[in-house]
Coordinates of C-alpha atoms (C1' of nucleotides) in Angstrom, one line a residue:
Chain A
X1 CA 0.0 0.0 0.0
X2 CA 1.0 3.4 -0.6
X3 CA 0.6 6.6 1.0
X4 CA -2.8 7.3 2.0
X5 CA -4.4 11.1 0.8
X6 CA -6.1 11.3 4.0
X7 CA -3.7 9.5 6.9
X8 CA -6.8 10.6 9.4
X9 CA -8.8 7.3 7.7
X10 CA -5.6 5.5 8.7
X11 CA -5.2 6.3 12.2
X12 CA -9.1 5.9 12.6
X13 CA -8.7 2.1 11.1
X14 CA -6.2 1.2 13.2
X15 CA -8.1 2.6 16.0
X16 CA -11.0 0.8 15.6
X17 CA -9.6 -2.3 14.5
X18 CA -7.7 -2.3 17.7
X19 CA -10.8 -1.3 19.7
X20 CA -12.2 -4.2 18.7
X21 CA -9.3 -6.4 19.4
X22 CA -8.6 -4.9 22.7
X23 CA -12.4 -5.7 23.7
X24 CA -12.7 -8.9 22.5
X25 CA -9.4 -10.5 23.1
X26 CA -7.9 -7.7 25.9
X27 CA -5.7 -5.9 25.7
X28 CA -2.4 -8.0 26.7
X29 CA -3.3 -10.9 24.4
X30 CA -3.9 -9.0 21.2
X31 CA -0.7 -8.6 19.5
X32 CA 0.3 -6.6 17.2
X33 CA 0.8 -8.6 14.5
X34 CA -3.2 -9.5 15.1
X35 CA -3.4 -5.7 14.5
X36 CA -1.7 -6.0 11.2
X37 CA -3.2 -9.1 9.9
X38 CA -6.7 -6.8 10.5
X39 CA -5.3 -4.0 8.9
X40 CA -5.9 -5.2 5.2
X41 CA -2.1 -4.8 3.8
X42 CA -0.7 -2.3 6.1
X43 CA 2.0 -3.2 8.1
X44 CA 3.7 -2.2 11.3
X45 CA 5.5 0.8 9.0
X46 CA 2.0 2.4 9.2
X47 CA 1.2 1.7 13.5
X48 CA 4.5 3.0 14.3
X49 CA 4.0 6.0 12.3
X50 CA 0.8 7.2 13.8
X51 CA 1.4 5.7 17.2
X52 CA 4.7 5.8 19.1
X53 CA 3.9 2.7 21.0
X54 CA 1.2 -0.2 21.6
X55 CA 0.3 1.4 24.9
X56 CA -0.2 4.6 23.0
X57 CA -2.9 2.6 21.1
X58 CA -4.5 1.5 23.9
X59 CA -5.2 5.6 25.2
X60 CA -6.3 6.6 21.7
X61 CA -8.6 3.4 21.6
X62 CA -9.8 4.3 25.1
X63 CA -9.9 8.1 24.5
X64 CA -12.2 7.4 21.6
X65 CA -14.4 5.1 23.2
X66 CA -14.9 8.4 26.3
X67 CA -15.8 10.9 23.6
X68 CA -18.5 9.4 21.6
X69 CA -20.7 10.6 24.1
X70 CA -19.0 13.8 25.0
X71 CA -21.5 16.6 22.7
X72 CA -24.5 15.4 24.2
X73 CA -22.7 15.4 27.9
X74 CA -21.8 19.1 27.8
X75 CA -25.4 19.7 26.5
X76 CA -27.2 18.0 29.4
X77 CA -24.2 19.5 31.7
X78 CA -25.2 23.6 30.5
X79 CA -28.7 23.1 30.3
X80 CA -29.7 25.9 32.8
X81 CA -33.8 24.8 32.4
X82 CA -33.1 21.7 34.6
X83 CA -31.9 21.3 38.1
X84 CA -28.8 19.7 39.1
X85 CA -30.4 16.7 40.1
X86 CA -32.1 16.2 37.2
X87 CA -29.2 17.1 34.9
X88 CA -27.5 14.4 36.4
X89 CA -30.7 11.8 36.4
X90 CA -30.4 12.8 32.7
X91 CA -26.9 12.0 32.1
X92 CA -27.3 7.9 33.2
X93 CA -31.1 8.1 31.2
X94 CA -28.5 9.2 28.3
X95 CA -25.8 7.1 28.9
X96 CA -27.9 3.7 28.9
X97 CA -29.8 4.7 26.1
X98 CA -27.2 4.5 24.3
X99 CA -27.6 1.8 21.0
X100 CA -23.9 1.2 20.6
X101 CA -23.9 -0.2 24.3
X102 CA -25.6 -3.0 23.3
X103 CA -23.3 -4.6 20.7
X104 CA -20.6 -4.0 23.5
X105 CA -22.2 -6.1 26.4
X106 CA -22.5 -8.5 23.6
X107 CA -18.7 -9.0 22.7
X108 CA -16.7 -7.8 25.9
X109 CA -15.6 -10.6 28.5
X110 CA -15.0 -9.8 31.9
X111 CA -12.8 -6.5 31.9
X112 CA -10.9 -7.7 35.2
X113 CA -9.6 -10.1 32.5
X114 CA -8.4 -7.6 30.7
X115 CA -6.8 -5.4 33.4
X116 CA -4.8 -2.9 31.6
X117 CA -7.9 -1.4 29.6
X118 CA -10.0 -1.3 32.9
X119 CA -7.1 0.5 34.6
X120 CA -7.1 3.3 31.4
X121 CA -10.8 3.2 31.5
X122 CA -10.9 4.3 34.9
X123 CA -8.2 6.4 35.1
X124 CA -9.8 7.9 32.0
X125 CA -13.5 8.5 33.9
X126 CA -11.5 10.0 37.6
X127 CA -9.5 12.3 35.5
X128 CA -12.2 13.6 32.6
X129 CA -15.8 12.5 33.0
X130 CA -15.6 13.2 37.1
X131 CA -14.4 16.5 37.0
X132 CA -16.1 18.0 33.6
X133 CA -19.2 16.6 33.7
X134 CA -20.0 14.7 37.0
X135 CA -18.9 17.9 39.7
X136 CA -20.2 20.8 37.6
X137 CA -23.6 19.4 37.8
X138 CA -23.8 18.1 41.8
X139 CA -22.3 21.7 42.1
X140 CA -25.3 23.1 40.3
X141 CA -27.5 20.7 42.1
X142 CA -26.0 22.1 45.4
X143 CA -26.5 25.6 44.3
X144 CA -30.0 25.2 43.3
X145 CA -30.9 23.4 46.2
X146 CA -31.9 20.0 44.4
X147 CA -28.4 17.9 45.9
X148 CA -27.6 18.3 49.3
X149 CA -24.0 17.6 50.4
X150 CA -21.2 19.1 52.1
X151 CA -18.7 17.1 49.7
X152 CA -19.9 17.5 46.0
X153 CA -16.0 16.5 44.6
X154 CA -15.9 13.2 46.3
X155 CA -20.0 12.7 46.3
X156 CA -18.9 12.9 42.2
X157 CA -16.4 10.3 42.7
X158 CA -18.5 8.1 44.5
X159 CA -21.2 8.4 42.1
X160 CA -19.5 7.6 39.3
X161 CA -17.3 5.0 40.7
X162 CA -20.2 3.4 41.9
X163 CA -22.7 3.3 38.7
X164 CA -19.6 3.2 36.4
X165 CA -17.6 0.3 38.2
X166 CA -19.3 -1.7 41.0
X167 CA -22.6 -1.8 39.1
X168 CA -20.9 -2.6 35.8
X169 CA -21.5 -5.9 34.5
X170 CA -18.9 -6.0 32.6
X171 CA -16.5 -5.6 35.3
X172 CA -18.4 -8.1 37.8
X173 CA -20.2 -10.4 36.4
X174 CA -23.5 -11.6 38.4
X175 CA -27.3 -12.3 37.8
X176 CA -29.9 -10.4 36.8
X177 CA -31.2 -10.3 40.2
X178 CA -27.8 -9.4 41.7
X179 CA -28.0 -6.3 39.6
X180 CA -31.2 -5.2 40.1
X181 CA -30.8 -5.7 44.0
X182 CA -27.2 -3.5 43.3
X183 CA -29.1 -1.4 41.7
X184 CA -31.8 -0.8 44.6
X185 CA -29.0 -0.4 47.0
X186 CA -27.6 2.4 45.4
X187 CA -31.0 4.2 45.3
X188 CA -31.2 3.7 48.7
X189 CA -27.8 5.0 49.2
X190 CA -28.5 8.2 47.2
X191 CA -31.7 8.9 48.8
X192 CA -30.4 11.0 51.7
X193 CA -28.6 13.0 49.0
X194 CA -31.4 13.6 47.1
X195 CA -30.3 12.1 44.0
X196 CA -31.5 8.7 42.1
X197 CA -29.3 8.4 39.3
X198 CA -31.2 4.7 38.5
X199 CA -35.4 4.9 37.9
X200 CA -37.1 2.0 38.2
X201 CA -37.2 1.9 34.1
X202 CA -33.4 2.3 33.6
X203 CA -32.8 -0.5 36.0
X204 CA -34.8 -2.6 33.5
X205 CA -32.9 -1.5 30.4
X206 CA -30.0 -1.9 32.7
X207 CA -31.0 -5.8 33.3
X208 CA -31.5 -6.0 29.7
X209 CA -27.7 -5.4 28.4
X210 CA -27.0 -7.2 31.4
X211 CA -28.7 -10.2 29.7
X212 CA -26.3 -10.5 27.4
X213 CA -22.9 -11.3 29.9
X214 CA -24.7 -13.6 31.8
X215 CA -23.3 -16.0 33.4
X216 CA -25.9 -19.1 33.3
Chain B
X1 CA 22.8 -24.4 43.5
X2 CA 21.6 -28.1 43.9
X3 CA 18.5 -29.3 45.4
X4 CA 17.0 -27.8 48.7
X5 CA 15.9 -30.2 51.5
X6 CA 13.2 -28.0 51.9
X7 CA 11.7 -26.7 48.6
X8 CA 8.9 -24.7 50.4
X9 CA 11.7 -22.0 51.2
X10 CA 12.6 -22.1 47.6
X11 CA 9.0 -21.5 46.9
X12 CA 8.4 -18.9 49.5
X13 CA 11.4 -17.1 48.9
X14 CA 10.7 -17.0 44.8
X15 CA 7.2 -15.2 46.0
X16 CA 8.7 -12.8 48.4
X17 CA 11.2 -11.8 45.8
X18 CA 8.2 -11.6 43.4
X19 CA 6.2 -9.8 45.8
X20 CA 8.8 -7.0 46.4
X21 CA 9.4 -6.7 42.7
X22 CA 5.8 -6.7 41.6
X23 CA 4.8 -4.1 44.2
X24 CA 7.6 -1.6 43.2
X25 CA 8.0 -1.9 39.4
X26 CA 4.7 -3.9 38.8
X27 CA 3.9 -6.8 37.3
X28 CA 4.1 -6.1 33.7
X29 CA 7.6 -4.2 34.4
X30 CA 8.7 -7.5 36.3
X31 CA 10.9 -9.7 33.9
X32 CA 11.7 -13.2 34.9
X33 CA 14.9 -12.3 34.4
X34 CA 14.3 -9.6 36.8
X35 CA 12.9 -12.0 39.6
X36 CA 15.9 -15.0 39.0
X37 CA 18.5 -12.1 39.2
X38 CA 17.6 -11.5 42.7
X39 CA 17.1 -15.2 43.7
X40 CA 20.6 -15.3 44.7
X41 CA 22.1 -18.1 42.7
X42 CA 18.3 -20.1 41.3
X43 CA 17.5 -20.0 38.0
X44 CA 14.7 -20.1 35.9
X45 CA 14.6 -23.9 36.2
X46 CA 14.0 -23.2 39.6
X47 CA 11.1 -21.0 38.9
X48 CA 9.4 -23.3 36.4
X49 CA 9.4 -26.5 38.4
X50 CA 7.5 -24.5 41.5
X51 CA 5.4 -22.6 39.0
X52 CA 4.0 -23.2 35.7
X53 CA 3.7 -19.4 34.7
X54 CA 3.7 -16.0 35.4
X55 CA 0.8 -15.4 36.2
X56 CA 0.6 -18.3 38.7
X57 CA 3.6 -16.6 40.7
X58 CA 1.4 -13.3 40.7
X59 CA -1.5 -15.5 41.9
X60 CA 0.2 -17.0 45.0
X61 CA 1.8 -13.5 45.7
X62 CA -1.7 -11.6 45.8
X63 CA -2.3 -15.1 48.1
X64 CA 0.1 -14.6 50.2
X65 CA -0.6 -10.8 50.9
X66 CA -4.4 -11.5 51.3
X67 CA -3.8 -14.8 53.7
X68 CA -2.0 -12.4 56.0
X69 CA -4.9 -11.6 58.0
X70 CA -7.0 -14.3 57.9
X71 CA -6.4 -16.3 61.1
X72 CA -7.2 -12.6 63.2
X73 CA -10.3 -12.2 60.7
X74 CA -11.7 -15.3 61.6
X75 CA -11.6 -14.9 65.2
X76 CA -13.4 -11.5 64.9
X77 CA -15.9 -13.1 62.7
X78 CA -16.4 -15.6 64.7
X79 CA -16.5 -13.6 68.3
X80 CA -20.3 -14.1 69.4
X81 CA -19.7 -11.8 72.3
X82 CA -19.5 -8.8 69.5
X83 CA -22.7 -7.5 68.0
X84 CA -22.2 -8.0 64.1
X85 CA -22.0 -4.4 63.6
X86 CA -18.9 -4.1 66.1
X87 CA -17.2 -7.4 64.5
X88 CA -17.2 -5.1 60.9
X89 CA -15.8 -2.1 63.0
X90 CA -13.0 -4.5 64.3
X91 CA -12.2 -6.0 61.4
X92 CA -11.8 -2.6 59.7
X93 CA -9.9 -1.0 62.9
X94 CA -7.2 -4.5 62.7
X95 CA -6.9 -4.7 59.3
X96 CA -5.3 -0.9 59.4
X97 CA -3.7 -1.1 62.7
X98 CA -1.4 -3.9 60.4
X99 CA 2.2 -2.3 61.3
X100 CA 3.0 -4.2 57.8
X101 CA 1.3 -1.7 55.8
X102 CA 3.0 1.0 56.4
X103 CA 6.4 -0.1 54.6
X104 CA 3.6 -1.3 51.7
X105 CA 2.4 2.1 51.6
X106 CA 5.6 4.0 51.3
X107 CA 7.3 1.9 48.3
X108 CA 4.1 0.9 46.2
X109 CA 3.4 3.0 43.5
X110 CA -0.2 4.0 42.2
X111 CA -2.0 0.5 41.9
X112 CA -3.2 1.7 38.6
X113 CA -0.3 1.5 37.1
X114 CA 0.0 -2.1 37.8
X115 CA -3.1 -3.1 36.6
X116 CA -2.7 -7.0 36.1
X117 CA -2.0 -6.7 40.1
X118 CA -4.8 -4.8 41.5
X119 CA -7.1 -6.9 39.1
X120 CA -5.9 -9.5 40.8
X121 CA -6.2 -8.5 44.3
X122 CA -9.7 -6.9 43.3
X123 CA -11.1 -10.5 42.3
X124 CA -9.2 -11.7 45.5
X125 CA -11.4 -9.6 47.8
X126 CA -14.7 -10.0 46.0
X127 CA -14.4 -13.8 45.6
X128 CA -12.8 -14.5 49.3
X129 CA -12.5 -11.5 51.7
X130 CA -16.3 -10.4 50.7
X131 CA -18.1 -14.0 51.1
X132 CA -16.3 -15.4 53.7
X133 CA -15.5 -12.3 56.3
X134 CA -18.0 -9.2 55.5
X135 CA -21.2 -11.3 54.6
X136 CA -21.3 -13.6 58.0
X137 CA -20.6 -10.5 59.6
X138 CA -23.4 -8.3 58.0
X139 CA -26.0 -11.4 58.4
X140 CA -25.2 -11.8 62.0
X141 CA -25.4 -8.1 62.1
X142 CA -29.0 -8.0 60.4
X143 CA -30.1 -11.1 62.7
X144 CA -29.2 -9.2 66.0
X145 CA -30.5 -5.8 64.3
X146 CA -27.4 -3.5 64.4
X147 CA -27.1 -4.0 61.2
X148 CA -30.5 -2.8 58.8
X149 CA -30.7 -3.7 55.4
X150 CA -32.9 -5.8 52.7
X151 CA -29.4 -6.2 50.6
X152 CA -26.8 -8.1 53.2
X153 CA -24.7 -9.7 50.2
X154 CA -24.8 -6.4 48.5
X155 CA -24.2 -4.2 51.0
X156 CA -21.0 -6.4 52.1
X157 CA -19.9 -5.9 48.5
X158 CA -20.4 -2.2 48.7
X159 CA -19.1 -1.7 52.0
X160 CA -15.0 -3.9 50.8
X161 CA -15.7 -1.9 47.2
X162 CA -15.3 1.2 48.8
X163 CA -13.2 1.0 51.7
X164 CA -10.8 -1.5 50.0
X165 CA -10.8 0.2 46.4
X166 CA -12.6 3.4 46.3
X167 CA -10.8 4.9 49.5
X168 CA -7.8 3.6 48.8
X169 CA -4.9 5.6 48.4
X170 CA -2.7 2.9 46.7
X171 CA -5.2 2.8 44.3
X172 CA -6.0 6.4 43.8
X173 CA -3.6 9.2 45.2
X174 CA -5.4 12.0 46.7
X175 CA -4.6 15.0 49.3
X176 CA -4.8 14.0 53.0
X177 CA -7.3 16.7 52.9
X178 CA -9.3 15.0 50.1
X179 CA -8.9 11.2 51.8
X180 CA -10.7 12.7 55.3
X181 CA -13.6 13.9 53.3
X182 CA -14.1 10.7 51.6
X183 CA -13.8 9.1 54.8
X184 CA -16.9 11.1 55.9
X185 CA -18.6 10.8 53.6
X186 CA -18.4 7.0 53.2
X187 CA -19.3 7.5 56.8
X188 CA -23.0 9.1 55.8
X189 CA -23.3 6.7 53.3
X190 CA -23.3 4.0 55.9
X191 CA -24.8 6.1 58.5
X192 CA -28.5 4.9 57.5
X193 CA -27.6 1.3 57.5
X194 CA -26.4 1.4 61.6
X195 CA -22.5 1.0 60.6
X196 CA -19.6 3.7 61.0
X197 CA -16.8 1.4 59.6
X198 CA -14.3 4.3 60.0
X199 CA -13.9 5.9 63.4
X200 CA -12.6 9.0 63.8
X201 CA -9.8 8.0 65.3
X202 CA -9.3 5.8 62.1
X203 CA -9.4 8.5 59.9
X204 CA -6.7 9.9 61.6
X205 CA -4.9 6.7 61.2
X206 CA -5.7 6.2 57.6
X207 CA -4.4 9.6 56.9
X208 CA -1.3 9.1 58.5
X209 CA -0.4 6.2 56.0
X210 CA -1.2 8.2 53.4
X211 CA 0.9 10.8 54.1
X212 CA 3.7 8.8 52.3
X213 CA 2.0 8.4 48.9
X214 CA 0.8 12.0 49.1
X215 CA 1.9 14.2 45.8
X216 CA 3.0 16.8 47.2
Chain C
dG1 C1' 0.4 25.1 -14.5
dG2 C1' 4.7 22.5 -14.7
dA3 C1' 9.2 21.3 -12.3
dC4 C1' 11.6 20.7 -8.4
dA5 C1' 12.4 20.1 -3.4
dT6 C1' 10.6 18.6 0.8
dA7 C1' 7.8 16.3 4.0
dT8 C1' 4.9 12.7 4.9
dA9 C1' 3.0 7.9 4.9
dC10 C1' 4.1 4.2 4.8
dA11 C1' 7.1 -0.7 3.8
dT12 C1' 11.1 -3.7 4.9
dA13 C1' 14.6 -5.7 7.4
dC14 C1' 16.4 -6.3 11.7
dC15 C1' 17.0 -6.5 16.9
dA16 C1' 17.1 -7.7 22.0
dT17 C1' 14.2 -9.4 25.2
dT18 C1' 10.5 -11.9 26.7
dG19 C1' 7.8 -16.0 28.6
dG20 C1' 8.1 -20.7 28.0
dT21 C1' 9.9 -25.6 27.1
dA22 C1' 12.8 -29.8 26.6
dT23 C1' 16.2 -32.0 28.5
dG24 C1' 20.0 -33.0 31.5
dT25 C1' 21.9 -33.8 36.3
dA26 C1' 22.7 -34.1 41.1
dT27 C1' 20.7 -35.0 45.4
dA28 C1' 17.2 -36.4 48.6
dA29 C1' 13.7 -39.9 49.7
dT30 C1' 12.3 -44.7 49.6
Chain D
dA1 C1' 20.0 -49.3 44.6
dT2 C1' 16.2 -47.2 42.6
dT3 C1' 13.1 -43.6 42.0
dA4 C1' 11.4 -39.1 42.5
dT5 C1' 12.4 -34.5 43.3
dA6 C1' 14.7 -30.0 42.8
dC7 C1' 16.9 -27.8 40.3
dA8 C1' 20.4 -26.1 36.0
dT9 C1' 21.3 -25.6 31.0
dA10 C1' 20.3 -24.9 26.4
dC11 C1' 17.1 -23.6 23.3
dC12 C1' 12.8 -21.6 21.1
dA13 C1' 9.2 -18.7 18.7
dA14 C1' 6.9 -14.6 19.3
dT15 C1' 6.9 -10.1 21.0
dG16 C1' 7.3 -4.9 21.0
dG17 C1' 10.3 -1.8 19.1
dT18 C1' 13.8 0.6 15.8
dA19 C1' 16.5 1.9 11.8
dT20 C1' 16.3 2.7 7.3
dG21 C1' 14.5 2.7 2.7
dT22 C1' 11.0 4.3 -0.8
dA23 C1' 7.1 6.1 -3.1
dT24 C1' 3.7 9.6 -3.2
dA25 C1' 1.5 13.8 -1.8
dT26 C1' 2.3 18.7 -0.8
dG27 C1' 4.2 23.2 -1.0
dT28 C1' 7.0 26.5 -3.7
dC29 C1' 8.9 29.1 -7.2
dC30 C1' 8.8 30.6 -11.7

DNA sequence: GGACATATACATACCATTGGTATGTATAAT
DNA sequence: ATTATACATACCAATGGTATGTATATGTCC
């Protein structure tokens, strides 16, 4: 292959033929000569140009994955004709609406069997989605009286650590049952703050995905 | 070096070496080569007859680190003079007053930049630690009612998620400042369910530890 | 707009290191 | 004396990474 007109398309193939090998396989057991044999002719000439390293990959991959939601985030985020609460109620409706999710649950294995993704995934959520999106909002909820805290950073953290981690099922696999009754508890939790991030209909669409990891 | 009359110090000291090199340059970081180079004399034979992998030394270290405890735990979850909301209060005020944890504090690097290692450890504490020390506890807890919830298995998971992971400065480095507030506020959290897992004076205590992985 | 120079987008060839294995050997156990 | 164990030694393919080569796109000057 020669030199591509538009070397954007390449970097973009590579990403997302490595997204899909990082998800499926993980991250330490895709090589990258299973990169290359996806690439359709290119060859490690072309990875090493745009990327300086496989790690280096692995945070574009990542990074990519993050934004996809990221417009309709800072639209929910600066939408002054909703409370803080309900911005953030918004944000998880959003979030689990999402179609692309689905395919996902279907493909992905456990991701504590793929450890070095998780660890950029969540590294990636604490140092971007926490403070751009998660505090601004509780703040706002503070502000406007519909959150009640004396701790909105960490309340943030917690949140988001919580929904985006514990509850995950593809981090810990478990039943249905186990996740709606995960769910609940986190209501529960939330109550005294005044937040429910999880309505009784997203816990179903929740159980849904959910469906597909399984274990049976 | 010929054979050992006692192979289980061969073994043991191949995981203590492991442990110390896994801890401070990771896993991933950690060559074999790295490992037989301070085994004083072994060699990779050595390694391979007591181990079949890699991975299976990383297993028995993150073993070895979480069977550290468990006699101590056992007797606390076991102690029916203690209501089963004081056994989970022990078991949190022992498991820090560990004097072995403060040399791990001051030479381990942020966990998530050893990510096959805290996966590890993670899926140590949710398969073991969680069903065999916090749910007894919580149950008992719930049967003599200073414990309320609908959730016990949950809750226990919540309650090690956050304490063990969540507030845990190996894992995520944080201000002393910002550690204290978690601490309280994990405190409210549990506040509704009868349980204060973290004193004050174990706060104090916590912070002190941190003090050494603190950016400064 | 055509010619030339330069920068870019790759391909090719090569490398040390890695985790792992097959086999050999000396010593402990039986 | 025989066998089983606890290693040592020698070897391997595959890996992530690099150095260098080459063709094409792009900018520039007239």
């Amino acid at each position: 292959m020669s030199r591509n007109k538009y070397p954007e398309e390449t970097r973009q193939l590579i990403i997302d033929v490595s997204t899909k090998l990082f998800m499926e396989n993980g991250y330490e057991k895709t090589s990258l000569q299973d990169i290359i044999n996806h690439l359709g002719g290119l060859t490690k000439g072309a990875i090493y140009h745009h990327f300086k390293s496989k790690e280096e990959i692995l945070y574009a991959v990542v990074t990519h994955i993050c934004n996809g939601n990221i417009p309709i985030m800072v639209a929910i985020r600066d939408d002054k004709s909703l409370t803080g609460k309900e911005r953030l109620e918004k944000m998880f409706a959003v979030s689990l609406q999402n179609p692309k999710q689905k395919d996902v649950f279907a493909v992905t294995p456990n991701l504590l069997d793929n450890p070095t993704f998780l660890s950029y995934y969540i590294k990636m959520v604490v140092s971007d989605t926490v403070p751009y999106y998660i505090v601004p909002v509780i703040k706002a909820g503070v502000a406007d009286g519909s959150i009640k805290t004396e701790y909105p950073e960490e309340l943030s953290d917690l949140i988001m650590f919580l929904s985006d981690v514990w509850l995950n099922p593809l981090i810990f696999q478990m039943s249905t049952e186990q996740l709606v009754k995960k769910a609940k508890l986190l209501n529960q939790l939330l109550h005294p703050f005044g937040i429910q991030v999880l309505s009784e209909d997203l816990i179903m669409r929740l159980a849904q995905f959910q469906t597909f990891t399984e274990i049976k």
